[in-house]
Short mmCIF file of C-alpha atoms (C1' of nucleotides) in Angstrom, two decimals:
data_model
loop_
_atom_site.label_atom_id
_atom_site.label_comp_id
_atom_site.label_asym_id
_atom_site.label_seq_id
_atom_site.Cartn_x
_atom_site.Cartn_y
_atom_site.Cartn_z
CA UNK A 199 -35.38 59.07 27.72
CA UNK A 200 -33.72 58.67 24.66
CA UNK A 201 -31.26 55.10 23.97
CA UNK A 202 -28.27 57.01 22.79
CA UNK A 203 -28.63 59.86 26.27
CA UNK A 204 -28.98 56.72 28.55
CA UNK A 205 -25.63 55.30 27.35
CA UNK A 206 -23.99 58.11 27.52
CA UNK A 207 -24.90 58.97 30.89
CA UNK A 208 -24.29 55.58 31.90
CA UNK A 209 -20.78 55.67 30.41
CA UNK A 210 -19.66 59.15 31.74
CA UNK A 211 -20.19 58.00 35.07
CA UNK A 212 -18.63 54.82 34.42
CA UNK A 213 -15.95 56.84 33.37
CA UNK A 214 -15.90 59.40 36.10
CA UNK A 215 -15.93 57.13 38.99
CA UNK A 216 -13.34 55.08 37.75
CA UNK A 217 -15.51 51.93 36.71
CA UNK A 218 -13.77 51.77 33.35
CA UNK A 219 -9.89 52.65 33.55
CA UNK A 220 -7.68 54.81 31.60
CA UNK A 221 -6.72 52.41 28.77
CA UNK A 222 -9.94 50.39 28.61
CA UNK A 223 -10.53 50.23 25.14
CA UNK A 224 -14.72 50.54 24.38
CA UNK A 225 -15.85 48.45 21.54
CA UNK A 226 -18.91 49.47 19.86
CA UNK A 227 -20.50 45.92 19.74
CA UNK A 228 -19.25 45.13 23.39
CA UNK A 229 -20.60 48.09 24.81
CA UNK A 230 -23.93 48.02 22.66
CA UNK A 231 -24.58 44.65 24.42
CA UNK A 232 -23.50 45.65 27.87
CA UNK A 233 -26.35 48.25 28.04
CA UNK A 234 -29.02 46.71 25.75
CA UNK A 235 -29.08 48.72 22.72
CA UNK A 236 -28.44 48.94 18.88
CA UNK A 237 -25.08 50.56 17.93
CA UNK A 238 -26.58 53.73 16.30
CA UNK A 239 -27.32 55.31 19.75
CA UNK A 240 -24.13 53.71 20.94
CA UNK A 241 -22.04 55.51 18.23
CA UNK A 242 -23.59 59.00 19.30
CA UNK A 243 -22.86 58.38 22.82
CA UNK A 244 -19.07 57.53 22.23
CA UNK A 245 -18.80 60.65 19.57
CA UNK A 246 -19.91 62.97 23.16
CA UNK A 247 -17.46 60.97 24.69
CA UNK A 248 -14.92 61.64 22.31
CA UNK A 249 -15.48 65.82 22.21
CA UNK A 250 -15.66 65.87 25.74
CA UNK A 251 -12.07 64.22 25.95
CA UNK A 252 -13.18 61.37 28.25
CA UNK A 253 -12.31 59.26 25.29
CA UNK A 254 -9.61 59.22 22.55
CA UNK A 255 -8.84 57.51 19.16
CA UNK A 256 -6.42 54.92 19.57
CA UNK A 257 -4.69 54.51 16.37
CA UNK A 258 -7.18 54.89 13.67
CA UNK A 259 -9.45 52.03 14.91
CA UNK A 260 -10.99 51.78 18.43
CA UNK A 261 -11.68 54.10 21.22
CA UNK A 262 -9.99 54.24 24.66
CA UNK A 263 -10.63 56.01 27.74
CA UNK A 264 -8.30 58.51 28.39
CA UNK A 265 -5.42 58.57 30.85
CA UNK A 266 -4.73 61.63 33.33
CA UNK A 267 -1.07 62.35 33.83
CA UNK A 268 0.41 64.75 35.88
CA UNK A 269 1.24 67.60 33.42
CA UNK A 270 -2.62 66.54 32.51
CA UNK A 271 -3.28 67.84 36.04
CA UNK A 272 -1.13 70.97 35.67
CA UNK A 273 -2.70 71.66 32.56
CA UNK A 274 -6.38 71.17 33.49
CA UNK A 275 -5.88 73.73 35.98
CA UNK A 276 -4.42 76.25 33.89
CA UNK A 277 -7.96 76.99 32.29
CA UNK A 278 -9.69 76.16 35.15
CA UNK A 279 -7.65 79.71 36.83
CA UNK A 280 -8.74 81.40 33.92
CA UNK A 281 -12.12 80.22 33.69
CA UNK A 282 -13.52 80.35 37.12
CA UNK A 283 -11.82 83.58 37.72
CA UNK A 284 -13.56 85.35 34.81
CA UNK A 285 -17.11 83.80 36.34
CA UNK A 286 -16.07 84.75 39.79
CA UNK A 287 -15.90 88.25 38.44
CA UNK A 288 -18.65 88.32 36.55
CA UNK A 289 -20.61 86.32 39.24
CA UNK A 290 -19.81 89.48 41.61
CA UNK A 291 -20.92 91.91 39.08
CA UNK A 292 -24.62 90.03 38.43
CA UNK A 293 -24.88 88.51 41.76
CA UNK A 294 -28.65 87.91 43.80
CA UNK A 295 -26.86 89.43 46.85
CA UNK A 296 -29.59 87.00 48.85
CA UNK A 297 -28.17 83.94 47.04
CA UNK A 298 -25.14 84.18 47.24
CA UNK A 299 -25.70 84.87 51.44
CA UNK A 300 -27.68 81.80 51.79
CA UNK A 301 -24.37 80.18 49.99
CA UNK A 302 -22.42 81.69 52.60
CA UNK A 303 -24.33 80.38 56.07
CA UNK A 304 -24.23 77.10 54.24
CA UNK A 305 -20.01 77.26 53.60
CA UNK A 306 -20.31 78.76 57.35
CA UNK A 307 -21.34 75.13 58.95
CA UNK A 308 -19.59 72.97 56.27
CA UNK A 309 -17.27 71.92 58.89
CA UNK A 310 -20.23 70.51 60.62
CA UNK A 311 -20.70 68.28 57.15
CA UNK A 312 -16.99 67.45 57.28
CA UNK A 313 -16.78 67.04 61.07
CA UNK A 314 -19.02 63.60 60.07
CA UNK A 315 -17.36 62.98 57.04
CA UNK A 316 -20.49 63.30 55.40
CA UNK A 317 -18.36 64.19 51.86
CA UNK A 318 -21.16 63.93 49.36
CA UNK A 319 -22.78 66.51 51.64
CA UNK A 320 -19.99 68.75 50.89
CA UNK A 321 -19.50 67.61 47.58
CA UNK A 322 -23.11 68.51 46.78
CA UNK A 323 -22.98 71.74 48.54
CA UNK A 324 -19.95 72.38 46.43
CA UNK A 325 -22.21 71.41 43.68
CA UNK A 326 -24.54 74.13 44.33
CA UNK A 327 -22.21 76.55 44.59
CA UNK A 328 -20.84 76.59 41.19
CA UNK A 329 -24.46 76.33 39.93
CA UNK A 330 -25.42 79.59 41.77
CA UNK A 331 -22.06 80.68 39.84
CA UNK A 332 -22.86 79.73 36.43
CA UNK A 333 -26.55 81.35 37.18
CA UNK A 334 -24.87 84.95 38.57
CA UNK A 335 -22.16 84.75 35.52
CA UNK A 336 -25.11 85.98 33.08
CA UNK A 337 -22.31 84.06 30.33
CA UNK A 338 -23.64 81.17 28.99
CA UNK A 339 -20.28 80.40 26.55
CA UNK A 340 -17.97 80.91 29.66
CA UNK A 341 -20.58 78.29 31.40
CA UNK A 342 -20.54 76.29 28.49
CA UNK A 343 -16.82 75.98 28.72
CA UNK A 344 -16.63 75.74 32.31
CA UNK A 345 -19.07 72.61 31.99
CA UNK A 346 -16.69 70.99 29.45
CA UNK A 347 -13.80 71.35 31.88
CA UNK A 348 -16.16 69.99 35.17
CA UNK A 349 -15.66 66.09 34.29
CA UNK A 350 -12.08 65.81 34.10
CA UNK A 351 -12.26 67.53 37.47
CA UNK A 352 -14.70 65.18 38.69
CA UNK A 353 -12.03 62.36 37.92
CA UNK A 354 -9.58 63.90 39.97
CA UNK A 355 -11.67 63.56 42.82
CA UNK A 356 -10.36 60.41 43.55
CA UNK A 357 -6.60 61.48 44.14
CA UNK A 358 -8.13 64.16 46.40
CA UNK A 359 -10.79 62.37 48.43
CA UNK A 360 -11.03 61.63 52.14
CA UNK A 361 -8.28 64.24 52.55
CA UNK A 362 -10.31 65.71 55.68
CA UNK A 363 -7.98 68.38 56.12
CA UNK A 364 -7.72 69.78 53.27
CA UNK A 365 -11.40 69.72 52.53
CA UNK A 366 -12.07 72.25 55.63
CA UNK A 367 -9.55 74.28 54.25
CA UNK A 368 -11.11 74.42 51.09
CA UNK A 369 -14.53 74.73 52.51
CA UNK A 370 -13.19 78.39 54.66
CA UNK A 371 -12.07 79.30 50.94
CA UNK A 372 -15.03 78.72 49.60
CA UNK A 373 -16.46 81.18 51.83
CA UNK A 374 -14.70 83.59 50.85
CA UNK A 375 -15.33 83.60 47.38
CA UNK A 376 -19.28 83.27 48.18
CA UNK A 377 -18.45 86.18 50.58
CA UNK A 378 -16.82 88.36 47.93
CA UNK A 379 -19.48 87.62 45.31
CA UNK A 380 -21.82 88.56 47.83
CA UNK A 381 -20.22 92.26 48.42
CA UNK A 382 -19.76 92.22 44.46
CA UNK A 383 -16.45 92.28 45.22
CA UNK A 384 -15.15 91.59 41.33
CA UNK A 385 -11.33 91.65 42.08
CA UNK A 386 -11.46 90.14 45.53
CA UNK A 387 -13.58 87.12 44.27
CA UNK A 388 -10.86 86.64 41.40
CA UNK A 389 -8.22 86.52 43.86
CA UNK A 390 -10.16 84.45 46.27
CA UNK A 391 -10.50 81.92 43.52
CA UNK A 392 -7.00 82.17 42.53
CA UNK A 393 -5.84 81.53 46.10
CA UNK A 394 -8.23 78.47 46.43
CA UNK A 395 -7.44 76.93 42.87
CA UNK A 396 -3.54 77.09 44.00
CA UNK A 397 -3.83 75.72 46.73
CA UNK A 398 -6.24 73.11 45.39
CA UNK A 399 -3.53 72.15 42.56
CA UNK A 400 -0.68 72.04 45.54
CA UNK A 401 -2.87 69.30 47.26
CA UNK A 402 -3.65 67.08 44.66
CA UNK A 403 -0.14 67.51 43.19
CA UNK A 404 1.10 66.52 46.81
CA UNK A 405 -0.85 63.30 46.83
CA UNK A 406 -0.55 61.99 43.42
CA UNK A 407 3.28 62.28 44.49
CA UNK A 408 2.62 60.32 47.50
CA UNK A 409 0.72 57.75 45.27
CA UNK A 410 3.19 57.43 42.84
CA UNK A 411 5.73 57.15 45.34
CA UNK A 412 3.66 54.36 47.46
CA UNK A 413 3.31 51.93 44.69
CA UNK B 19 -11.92 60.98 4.01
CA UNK B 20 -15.43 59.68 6.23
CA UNK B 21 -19.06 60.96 4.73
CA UNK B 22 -20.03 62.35 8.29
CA UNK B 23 -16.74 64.64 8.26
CA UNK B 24 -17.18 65.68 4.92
CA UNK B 25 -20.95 66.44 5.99
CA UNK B 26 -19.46 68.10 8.87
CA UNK B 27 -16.73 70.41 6.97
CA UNK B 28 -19.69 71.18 5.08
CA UNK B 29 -22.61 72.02 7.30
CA UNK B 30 -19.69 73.96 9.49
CA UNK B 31 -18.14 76.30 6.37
CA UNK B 32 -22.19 77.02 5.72
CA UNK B 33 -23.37 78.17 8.84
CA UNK B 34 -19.64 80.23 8.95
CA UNK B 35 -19.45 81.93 6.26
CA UNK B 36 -23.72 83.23 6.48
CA UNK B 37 -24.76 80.53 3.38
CA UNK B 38 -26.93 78.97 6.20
CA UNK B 39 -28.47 81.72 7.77
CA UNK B 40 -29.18 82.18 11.91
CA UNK B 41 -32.58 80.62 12.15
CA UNK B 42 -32.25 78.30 9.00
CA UNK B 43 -34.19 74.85 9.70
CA UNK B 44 -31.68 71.78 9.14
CA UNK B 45 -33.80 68.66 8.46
CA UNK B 46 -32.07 65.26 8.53
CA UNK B 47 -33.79 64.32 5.16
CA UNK B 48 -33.79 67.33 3.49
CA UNK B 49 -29.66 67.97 4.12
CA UNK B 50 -28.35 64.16 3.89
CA UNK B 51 -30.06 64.40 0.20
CA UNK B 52 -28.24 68.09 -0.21
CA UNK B 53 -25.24 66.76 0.64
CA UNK B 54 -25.66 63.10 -1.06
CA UNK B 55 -24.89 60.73 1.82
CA UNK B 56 -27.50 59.16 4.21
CA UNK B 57 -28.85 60.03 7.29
CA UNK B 58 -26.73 58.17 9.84
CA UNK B 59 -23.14 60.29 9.21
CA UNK B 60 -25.36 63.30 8.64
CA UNK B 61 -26.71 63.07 12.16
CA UNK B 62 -23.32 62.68 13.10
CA UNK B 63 -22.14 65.33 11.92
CA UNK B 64 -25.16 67.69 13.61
CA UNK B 65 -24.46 66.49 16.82
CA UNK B 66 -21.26 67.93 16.41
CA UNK B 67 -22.77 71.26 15.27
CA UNK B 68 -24.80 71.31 18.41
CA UNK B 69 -21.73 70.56 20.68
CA UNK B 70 -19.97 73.42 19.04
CA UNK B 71 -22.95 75.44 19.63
CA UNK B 72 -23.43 76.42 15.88
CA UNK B 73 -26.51 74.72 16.04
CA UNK B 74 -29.28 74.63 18.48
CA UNK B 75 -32.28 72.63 19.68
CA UNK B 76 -35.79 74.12 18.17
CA UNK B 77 -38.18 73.07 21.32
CA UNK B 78 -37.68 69.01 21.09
CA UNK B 79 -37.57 68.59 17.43
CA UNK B 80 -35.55 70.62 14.65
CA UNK B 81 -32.19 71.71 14.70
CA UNK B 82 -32.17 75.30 13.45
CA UNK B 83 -28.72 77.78 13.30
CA UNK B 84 -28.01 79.76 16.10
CA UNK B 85 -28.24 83.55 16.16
CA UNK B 86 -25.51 85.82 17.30
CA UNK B 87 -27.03 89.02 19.33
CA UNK B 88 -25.27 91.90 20.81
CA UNK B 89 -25.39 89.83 24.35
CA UNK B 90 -23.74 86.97 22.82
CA UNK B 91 -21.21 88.94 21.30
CA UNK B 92 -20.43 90.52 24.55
CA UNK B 93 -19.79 87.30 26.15
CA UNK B 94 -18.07 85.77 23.29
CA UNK B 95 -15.47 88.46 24.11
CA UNK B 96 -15.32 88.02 27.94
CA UNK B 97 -14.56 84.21 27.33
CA UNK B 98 -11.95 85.26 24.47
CA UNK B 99 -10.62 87.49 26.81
CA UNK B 100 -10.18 84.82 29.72
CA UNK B 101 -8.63 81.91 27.00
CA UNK B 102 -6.43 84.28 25.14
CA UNK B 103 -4.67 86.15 28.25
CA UNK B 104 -4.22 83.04 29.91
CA UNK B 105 -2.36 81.02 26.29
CA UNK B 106 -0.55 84.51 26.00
CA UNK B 107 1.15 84.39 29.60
CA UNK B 108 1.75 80.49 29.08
CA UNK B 109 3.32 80.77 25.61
CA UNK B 110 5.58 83.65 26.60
CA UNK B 111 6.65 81.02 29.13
CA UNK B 112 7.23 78.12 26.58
CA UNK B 113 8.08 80.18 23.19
CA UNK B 114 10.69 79.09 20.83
CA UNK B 115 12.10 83.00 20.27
CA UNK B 116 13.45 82.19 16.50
CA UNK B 117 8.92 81.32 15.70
CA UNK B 118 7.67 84.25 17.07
CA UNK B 119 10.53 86.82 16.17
CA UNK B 120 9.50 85.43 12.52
CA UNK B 121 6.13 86.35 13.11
CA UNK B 122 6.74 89.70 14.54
CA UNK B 123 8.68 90.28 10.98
CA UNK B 124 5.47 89.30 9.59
CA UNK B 125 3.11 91.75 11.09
CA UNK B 126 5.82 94.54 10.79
CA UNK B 127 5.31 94.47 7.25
CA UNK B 128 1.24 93.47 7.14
CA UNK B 129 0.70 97.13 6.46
CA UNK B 130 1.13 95.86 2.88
CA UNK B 131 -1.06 93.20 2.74
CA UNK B 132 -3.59 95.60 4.06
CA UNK B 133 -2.35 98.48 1.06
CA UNK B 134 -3.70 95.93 -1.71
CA UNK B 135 -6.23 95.22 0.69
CA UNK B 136 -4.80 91.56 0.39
CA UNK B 137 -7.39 90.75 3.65
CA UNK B 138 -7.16 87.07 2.75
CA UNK B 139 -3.63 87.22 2.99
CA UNK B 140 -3.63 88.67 6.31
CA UNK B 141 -6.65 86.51 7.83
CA UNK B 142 -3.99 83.44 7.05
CA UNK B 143 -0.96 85.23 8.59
CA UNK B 144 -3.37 85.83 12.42
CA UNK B 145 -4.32 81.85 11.65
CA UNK B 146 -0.91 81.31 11.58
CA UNK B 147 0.43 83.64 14.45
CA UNK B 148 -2.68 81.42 16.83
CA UNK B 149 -1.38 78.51 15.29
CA UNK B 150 1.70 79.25 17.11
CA UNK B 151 0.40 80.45 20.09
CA UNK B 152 -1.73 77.40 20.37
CA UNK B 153 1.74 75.15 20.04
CA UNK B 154 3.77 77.53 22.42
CA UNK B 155 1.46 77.18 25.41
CA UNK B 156 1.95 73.33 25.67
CA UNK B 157 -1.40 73.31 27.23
CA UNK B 158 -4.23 70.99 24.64
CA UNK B 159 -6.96 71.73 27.35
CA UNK B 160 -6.63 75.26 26.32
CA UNK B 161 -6.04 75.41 23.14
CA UNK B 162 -9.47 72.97 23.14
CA UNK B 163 -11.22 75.75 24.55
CA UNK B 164 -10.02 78.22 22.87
CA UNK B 165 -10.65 76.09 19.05
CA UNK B 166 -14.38 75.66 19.95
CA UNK B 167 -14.82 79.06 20.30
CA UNK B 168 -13.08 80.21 17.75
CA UNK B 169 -15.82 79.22 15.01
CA UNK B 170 -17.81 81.79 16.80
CA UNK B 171 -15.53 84.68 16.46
CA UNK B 172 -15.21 83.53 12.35
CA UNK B 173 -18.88 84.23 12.19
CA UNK B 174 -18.17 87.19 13.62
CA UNK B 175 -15.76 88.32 10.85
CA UNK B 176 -18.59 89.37 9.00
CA UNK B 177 -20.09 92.19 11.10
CA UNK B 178 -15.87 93.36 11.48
CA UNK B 179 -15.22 92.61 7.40
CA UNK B 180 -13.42 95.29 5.17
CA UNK B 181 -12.79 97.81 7.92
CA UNK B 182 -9.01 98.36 6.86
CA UNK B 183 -8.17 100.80 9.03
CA UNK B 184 -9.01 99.01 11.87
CA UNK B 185 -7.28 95.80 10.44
CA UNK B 186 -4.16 98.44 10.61
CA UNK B 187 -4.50 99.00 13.88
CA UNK B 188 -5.10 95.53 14.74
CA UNK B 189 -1.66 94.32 13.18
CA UNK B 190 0.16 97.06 15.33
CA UNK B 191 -1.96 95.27 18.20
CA UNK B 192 -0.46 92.05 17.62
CA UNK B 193 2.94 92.73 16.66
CA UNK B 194 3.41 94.22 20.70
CA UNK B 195 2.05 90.64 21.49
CA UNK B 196 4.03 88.57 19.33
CA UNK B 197 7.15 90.43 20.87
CA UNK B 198 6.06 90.39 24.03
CA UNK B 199 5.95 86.43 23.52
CA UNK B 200 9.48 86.41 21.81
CA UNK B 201 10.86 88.71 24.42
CA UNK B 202 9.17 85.91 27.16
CA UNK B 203 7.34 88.56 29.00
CA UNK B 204 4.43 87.03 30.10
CA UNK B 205 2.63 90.07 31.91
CA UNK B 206 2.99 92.22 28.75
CA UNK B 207 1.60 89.47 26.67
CA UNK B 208 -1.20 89.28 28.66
CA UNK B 209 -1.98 93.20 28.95
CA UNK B 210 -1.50 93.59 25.01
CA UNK B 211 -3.90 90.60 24.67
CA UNK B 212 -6.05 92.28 27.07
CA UNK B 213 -6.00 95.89 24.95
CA UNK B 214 -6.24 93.69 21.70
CA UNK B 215 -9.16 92.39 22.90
CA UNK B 216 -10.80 95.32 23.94
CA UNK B 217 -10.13 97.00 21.12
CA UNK B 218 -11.60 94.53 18.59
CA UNK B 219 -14.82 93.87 21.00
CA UNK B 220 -15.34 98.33 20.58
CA UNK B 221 -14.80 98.36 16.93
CA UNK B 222 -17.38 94.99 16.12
CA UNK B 223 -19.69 96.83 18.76
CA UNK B 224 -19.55 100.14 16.80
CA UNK B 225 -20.28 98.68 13.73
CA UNK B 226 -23.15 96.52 14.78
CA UNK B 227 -24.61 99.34 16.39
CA UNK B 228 -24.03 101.00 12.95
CA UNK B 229 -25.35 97.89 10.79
CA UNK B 230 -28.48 97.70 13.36
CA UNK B 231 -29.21 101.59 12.89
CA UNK B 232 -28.98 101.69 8.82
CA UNK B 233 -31.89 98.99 8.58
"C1'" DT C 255 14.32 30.17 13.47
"C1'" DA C 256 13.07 34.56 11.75
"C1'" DG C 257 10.65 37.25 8.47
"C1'" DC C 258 7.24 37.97 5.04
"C1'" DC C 259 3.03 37.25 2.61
"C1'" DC C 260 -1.55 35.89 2.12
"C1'" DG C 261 -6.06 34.66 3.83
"C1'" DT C 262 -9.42 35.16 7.39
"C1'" DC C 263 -11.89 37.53 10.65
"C1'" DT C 264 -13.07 41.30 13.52
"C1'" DT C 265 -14.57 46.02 13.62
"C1'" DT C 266 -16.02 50.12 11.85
"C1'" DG C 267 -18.74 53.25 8.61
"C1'" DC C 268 -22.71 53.80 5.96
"C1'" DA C 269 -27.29 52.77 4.10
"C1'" DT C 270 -31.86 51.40 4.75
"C1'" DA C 271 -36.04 49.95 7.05
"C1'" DC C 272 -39.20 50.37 10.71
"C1'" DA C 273 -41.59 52.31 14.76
"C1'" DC C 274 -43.18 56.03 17.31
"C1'" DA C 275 -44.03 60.74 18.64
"C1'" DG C 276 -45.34 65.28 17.72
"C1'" DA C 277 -47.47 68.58 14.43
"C1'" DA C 278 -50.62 69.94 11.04
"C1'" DG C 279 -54.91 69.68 9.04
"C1'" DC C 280 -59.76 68.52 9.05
"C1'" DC C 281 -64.25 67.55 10.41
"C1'" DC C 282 -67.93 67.94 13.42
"C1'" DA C 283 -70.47 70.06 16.99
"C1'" DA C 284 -71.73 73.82 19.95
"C1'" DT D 81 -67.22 80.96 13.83
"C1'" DT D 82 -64.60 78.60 17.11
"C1'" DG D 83 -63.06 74.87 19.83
"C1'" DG D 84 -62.19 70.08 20.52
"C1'" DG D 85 -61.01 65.75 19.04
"C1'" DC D 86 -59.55 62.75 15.51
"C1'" DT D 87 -56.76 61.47 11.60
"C1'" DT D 88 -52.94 61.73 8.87
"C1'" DC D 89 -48.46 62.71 7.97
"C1'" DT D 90 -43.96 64.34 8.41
"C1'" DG D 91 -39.67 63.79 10.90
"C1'" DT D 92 -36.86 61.73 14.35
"C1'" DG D 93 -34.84 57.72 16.98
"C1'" DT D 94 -33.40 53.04 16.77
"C1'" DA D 95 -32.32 48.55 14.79
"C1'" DT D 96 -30.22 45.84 11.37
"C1'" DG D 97 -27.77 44.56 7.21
"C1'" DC D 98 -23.92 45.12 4.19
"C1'" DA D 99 -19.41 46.39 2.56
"C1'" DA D 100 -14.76 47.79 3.16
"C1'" DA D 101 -10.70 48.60 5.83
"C1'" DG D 102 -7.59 47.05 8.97
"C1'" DA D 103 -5.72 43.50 12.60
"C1'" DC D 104 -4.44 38.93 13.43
"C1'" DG D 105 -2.73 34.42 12.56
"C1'" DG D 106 -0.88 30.65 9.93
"C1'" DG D 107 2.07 28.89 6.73
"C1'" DC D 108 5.79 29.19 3.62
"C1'" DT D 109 10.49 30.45 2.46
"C1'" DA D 110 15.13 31.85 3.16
#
DNA sequence: TAGCCCGTCTTTGCATACACAGAAGCCCAA
DNA sequence: TTGGGCTTCTGTGTATGCAAAGACGGGCTA
């Protein structure tokens, strides 16, 4: 594998899971060192970064991880209704009918997953899903986008983790979107996904509230 | 200004406006000595073609210009349709009245551009009226969306060029949007996006079939 | 003591050199 | 003539060196 693909997979998912903060400003030299390489494919790591928006110029000189406010949050979702509705119908127009019922018995005993809070279960299930999406969608520039928009999701994760209850919830709205695909149900699997993106946003708006308000 | 933007400005205007040709081969040597910098900002600036999806990857080694098919076309325009709607109902929401009632004066009289077939003229007034739709919809994750896809409908421009009366029709088009923005109705922004849209995918469609049949 | 200016030093941007991998061409043998 | 293997050679990926543009700090002056 490639020096340059390395560090930036390595610093996405630092990124992602929180490892390096908002703020944390990412020297080339530093970082270079950190993972053992040259600056060259440091620099093209860091310019990926920087057009996927997980990093930002700071001033002219220096690059920082970005921050996630929460008009961030409002806005990220936003495109993400308009995005994953237009797949969801498109999804139901292209569908595998066979797929997209295997989904289904799988969103079926999710509970099961949650019942032993086995989360990257779910999370991986989820995973699936949205690849079985992108597949049906037959639209590889809404995928494209979609896949541009997936890590700054990913970050939010960790305002909305280990919230059991609302991952069942989520998980019995997921199944009906996989159900509605699966009917090729266009306008039914928009509104399914417009029903589980709001309430989605409502949750994670609720607890960054509580966060904010905690500390 | 940097080498690798300038290389980047460059390589991008090229590939838009057909110098660089769908299938052209970039090599790293051969364009850093076109283009009199070295390799390193030239490589820069490719990745950044390949992010924006104006380039591709030629089986492991070559970058060579994307094509734009029928299919891609048709996509291109479900995406548009998706971004657009969604910045139409959110800058309806946010509008300053006094920008877009200026606008809407604008289009009233682009019948007159189009009379001295002035298309220049009225290509800047549409950059200007998404200018301000980008700004009205307070929302930079779509308006990032919606700028990396625009390059893609530029390239487009070509297949669409010089078809006046359909550039008449298209101002008409716009002018119900831009006062369906000033008048803040977001559902009728939407719908005229929506027949805007539709509109402009039938007439590129007609004449690609035409362009396609002629050879 | 506060503010400004100058020198130093860090950091970035670019050029160049080197190493390696894949492709093209060639030769030999069947 | 064709296929296989070898050689060469082009092109990419990475490292390093150099220069210039800022940031930082110290000292001087008001």
């Amino acid at each position: 594998m490639r020096a340059s693909e390395r560090a930036y997979a390595a610093l996405r998912e630092d990124i992602l899971e929180w490892r390096l903060e908002p703020g944390t400003v990412l020297g080339e030299v530093e970082q270079s060192e950190r993972l053992g390489i040259s600056r060259t494919p440091l620099r093209e790591a860091l310019a990926r970064l920087l057009s996927d928006g997980l990093v930002a110029a700071q001033g002219g000189r220096g690059l920082v991880v970005t921050a996630v406010s929460v008009s961030d949050i409002a806005q990220l979702f936003e495109l993400r209704q308009a995005l994953e509705q237009q797949i969801a119908r498109q999804a139901a127009q292209h569908r595998d009918p066979a797929v997209f019922e295997t989904l289904a018995a799988e969103f079926r005993v999710a509970p099961d997953l949650l019942e032993r809070s086995d989360h990257a279960g779910y999370y991986e299930l989820v995973a699936r899903f949205d690849a079985a999406m992108d597949a049906a969608s037959a639209n590889t520039y809404l995928v494209t986008a979609l896949r541009s928009l997936r890590p700054h999701l990913v970050r939010l994760r960790r305002i909305s983790r280990d919230n059991n209850s609302r991952l069942r919830a989520a998980a019995r709205e997921h199944l009906l979107i996989v159900e509605a695909v699966a009917a090729g149900d266009s306008e039914l699997a928009a509104s399914a996904t417009h029903v589980h993106l709001h309430q989605s946003l409502t949750s994670i708006l609720a607890t960054a509230q509580m966060l904010s308000t905690h500390r």
